[in-house]
Amino acid sequence: MYIPKKHEPVRIGFYICHCGVNIASMVDVKEVAKYVGTLPNVVVSRDYKYMCSDPGQEMIQQDIIENRLNRVVVAACSPMLHEQTFRKATEKAGINPFFFQMVNIREHDAWVHTDRLEATRKAMALARAAIQRVPLHKPLEVKKVAVHPNVLIVGGGIAGIHAALVLANAGKRVYLVERDPTIGGHMAKFDKTFPTLDCAMCVLSPKMAAVGSHPNITLWTYSEVAKVDGYVGNYKVVVRRKPRYVLEDLCTGCQECVEACVYKEPKFRDEFNLGLGKRKPIRLPFPQAIPPVTLIDPETCIELKSGKCKKTCLEACGDRKAIDFKQQEELREILVGTIIVATGYQIFDAKRTPYYGYGVYPNVYNALEVERLINASGPTNGELVMRNGQVPKKVAVIHCVGSRDENTNRWCSRVCCLYSLKLAHLIHERTNAEIVNFYIDMRTPGKGMEEFYNRLSEEGMMLVRGKVADVYPDPTDGTTGRLIVQAEDTLMSRILKIPVDMVVLSVGLEPHPDSDKIRRLFNMSCSSEGWFLERHPKLAPVSTFTDGIFLAGCCQGPKDIPDSVAQAGAAAAECFSLIDKGHIEQEPNTAFVVEKECSGCKSCIPLCPYTAISLLEDKKKAYINEALCKGCGTCVASCPSGSIVQNLFEDAEVFSEIEGLLAPVPV
Amino acid sequence: MNATPKPTNGSWSPSLVAFFCNWCTYTAADLAGVSRMKYAPNIRTIRLMCSGRVDPQFILDAFSKGADGVLIGGCHPNDCHYAEGNYKCLRRFRLIKRMVADLGIEEQRLRLEWISAAEGEKVKTVVNEMVDQLKALGPLGIPKQFAEWDAEMTRLEHAAQTSQSAESEVAHA
Ligand SMILES: Cc1cc2nc3c(=O)[nH]c(=O)nc-3n(C[C@H](O)[C@H](O)[C@H](O)COP(=O)(O)OP(=O)(O)OC[C@H]3O[C@@H](n4cnc5c(N)ncnc54)[C@H](O)[C@@H]3O)c2cc1C
Ligand code: SF4
Ligand code: SF4
Ligand code: FES
C-alpha cells in the first residue's frame, strides 16, 4: 500500500461523474475535466460514467497509487449520498479520508438548471472551489463514541409494537412509550384487514400480549416523552407518566371495580369507540387492552372531582389495593442509544368537508366509526345498527374524503380505496345492504391488492367513478333520515342522485396536530404536509436527519399495515446495527482553540449550545472539550481574535472556496 | 484579485454566493434538485454545518472577490440542528447588514433566509427573486473598485516617497 509522505507537494486527482445522463446531459463533463486539468496541483482529471460504481472507485484508488495522489476531488451527486463512499475508497488506497472533497453538480446543478453552458460554467466554478480548498485539508481522525444498547420506541401502534418485539427478542432492552392507556393504535379498532380479510385482533392481540409480558420491554402507556437531550448513542430522555389512579403492579385486570362503580350504567363518551358507545369513569379501554389495567378518568369520577363518592370501586378492589386516588404524575429519566418514532396518524376530520354532512346528519359516518360498528367487540357487538336503531338497506361509500383535494389535503392516503372495498364487503356481509362506492380513481397498488379489488368488485357492489358533490336529506323521507347522494358519473357523463340510508366517508390519513411539537422534541424535520421526513426517500427511508433517530409506520406518511410492519423491522435493524457495532463514528468537524492566539476574552463561552467551552483558569485561555463539541462552528465565527479553528471548515478553507467560486472560467 | 466572471455572450450576469447550513437549506437545495425544480444558475453554494458558522468576514470576502450578492440559508427559528446557531447568525447578520450599508452596498445584495429541509420550492423562489434583484441592481464591481483604490494607493505612496526624498535632500543640504 502506498502511504504518502508528510511534506510531499500536493497532487490532486479530479473525477467528474456523468451519472448516466443525469449530469452529462446538462453539464459538459469533458470540458469541465479539461479545465480542471489545467488548474494548479491537479495531476489527473478524468470523467467517468458512474463514479460511485466499483470500477469508478477502483479508478480513483489506482490513480492514488500510480500517480501518488494525495488529494481527491469528485464532482458528482450530493455529499449526503456518496461522501462516505468516496472517503472510504480514498482511505482504502492509503490516504486520509479527509483529503477528499465532494462537489455537488447533480442536485445543485444539472438537475436544477436548463442552460447547458451556464450549468457547465457553474460546475467549473464549484470544482475549482474544491480544487483550491483541498490543499489546505489536514489529516483528521474519526472519533468513536459508545452506543448505549437500550432503545426507546415512541408510539405503540402496530409499527411500534413490531419494532419493540424485534429488538426485545434479540435481547435488547426496549422502552415503549404510548400516549393512550393501551397499545394497539388504529389497528386495534379494526374488524378485519385488507387484503386478506383476516380478523385484525386475531393477529394483533398476541403481539400486544407479547409486548405486555416481555421481560425485555418496559411498557409505559398513558405516557409521553417530555424531554430529549444528548446525541446518537447517548440520549437522555424524560418520560411523563400520567396518573391512571390504578396501580399497574397491583391491578389484576379483573374489572370488578368497573362492575362496582357507583354509576350502574356507562354514561360517558367512550373514546375508544369514537363516542359510539358509553363508558364509566373507571374502565378498561377495550377487552384485550394491554396493559390489562383499568384507569379512572378524573373529569368524570366523582371522587376525583369532589372527594364525595362512596368509592365502591375501592371496596371491590379490596385487598389488592390497586386503586389509588392520590396517584401523581411521575417523571422518569432513561438513557438510550437509539430512538424509533412510530406515532402514526390521525384520520381526517370530515367536518372540514361540510358538503358531506358529517356531524349534521346522524346517518353519515366516518370509516373508523364503521370499523367499530362492525367489530364484534364494538359498541353494537358487531351488528351494524345506525344511530336511529335501523339496519341500513342501501349504503354509499365515498372515497377520497379529505384526500387529493387542493382545499384539504393534497396527498393520496393510499389505504382508503382498499379499506372502502373492505368495508363495502363487510357491510354487505352483515346486512345484505346494497352498496354504492363513489371513487375518483381506484388505486389498489401492492401485493395482492388488485386481486382483492377484482374479487370484491365481482361481488356485485356498484362502483361509480365520480366525485360526490353533495349529501342532503331525502325530501320525500319523513323520519328515517334517508339521504340523497349527488354525484357526477364521469364514465357515463350523467348526474346521479341516489337515495341511501347510510353514508360512509372514507377519510384520509393526516399527521397528528402536534407533529410539529414532536418533531422539535426529537430534532427531526417534517415535510410541508407534516409527515416526518426520512433522510433519503430511497436510500435511507427510515432514518432521519438526526443520527440514531428512526421512523416507522404512518408518522412518515400514509401506508398500510404490511408496509408499516416492514418499516418497523427496518427501523429495528437500523438500531440493531448501531448497538451491535457498539460505537458510532463522529465527524471530526469539531472546533479547537489555538491557545497562543486566544486573548481569554471569554466571548465564545456562552455561545456554545453544548457548554463545550470553558476557561482554563491558570492560563486564562479558552478550552473546547472535544467530546462535547458537535461542530456547529458558531464559536469560530464569533471569536474576535480568530483563535478558534473548526476542522474541515477552517477559515482559510472557506476563503479559498469563495475565491475558487468567483474565479473566471474559460467558457 | 479575481475579476467578476466573464460575461458569456456579451451580457453581464450576476454572481450569487450562498452559504447554506448542512441540515436545512443545503438539504432543501438537494430536494429542489431531486424534484427537478428549475432556478437561476447564478448561485454558487458553500456548505457549512450551521448558519452560525457564517463569519462576517466570509460575506465581506465574497463581495470583495466579485460576488454581486450573498445569500445565507439556515434552519427556521427553533429548528437549528445545533439548537440556536441560527439565532447567533441572525444577531451577527443584523450588524453586518449595517456595516455593508455603510460601505455603500445595496441592502438587497445581502439576504438571510430560513429554509427548512422540506422547502425545496423556497430555495427556487428565493434564488430566482434574488437573482432578478441583482440583475436590476447591476454589477457591484468591488474588485474593480479595489483595483482602482490600489492604483490610487500606489500613486499616493509614490508621491509620498518622492516628497520624502525631496525633504531628506533638503535636510541634507
Ligand atoms: C378506517 C381505516 C381502515 C384501515 N384498514 C386497513 C386494513 O384493513 N389493512 C391495512 O393494512 N391497513 C389499514 N389501514 C391503515 C392502518 O391503520 C395503518 O397502516 C396502521 O395503523 C399504521 O400503524 P402505525 O403504528 O404507524 O400508526 P397508529 O396505528 O396510528 O399507531 C400510532 C400509535 O402511536 C401513539 N402515539 C401518537 N402520538 C404519540 C406520542 N406523541 N407519544 C406517544 N405515543 C403516541 C398513538 O396513540 C398510537 O397508539 C386503515 C386505516 C383506516 C383509517
Ligand atoms: S371513585 Fe366512585 S366514580 Fe370514581 S371510579 Fe370509583 S366508584 Fe366510580
Ligand atoms: S463549534 Fe459549536 S459545539 Fe463546538 S465548541 Fe464551538 S459552539 Fe460549541
Ligand atoms: S443547523 Fe441549520 S441553522 Fe444551524
PDB file of C-alpha atoms in Angstrom, chain B residues 18 39 46-47 58 66 68 70 80 85 88 95-96 100 103 112-113 116 120-121 125 131 134 136 138 153:
ATOM      1  CA  ALA B  18     -24.589  31.290  -0.925  1.00  0.00           C
ATOM      2  CA  TYR B  39     -33.895  28.109 -10.911  1.00  0.00           C
ATOM      3  CA  ILE B  46     -20.774  26.758   0.029  1.00  0.00           C
ATOM      4  CA  ARG B  47     -21.876  24.148   2.530  1.00  0.00           C
ATOM      5  CA  PHE B  58     -16.903  35.386   4.631  1.00  0.00           C
ATOM      6  CA  GLY B  66     -16.576  39.740  -7.024  1.00  0.00           C
ATOM      7  CA  ASP B  68     -22.804  40.660  -6.612  1.00  0.00           C
ATOM      8  CA  VAL B  70     -24.599  36.925  -0.830  1.00  0.00           C
ATOM      9  CA  CYS B  80     -31.377  24.674  14.145  1.00  0.00           C
ATOM     10  CA  GLY B  85     -26.803  28.668  15.762  1.00  0.00           C
ATOM     11  CA  LYS B  88     -26.394  33.714  16.592  1.00  0.00           C
ATOM     12  CA  LEU B  95     -24.663  44.015  12.470  1.00  0.00           C
ATOM     13  CA  ILE B  96     -23.128  43.058   9.174  1.00  0.00           C
ATOM     14  CA  VAL B 100     -22.469  46.566   4.439  1.00  0.00           C
ATOM     15  CA  LEU B 103     -19.858  50.509   2.634  1.00  0.00           C
ATOM     16  CA  LEU B 112     -30.733  35.778   5.133  1.00  0.00           C
ATOM     17  CA  GLU B 113     -33.461  33.186   4.690  1.00  0.00           C
ATOM     18  CA  SER B 116     -36.266  24.056   6.056  1.00  0.00           C
ATOM     19  CA  GLY B 120     -37.160  22.944  -1.995  1.00  0.00           C
ATOM     20  CA  GLU B 121     -39.691  25.284  -3.534  1.00  0.00           C
ATOM     21  CA  THR B 125     -38.202  31.227  -5.317  1.00  0.00           C
ATOM     22  CA  VAL B 131     -31.003  36.955  -8.993  1.00  0.00           C
ATOM     23  CA  LEU B 134     -29.237  41.610  -8.616  1.00  0.00           C
ATOM     24  CA  ALA B 136     -31.795  45.060 -11.736  1.00  0.00           C
ATOM     25  CA  GLY B 138     -26.296  45.708 -11.931  1.00  0.00           C
ATOM     26  CA  MET B 153      -2.587  53.917  -3.129  1.00  0.00           C
TER      27      MET B 153
END
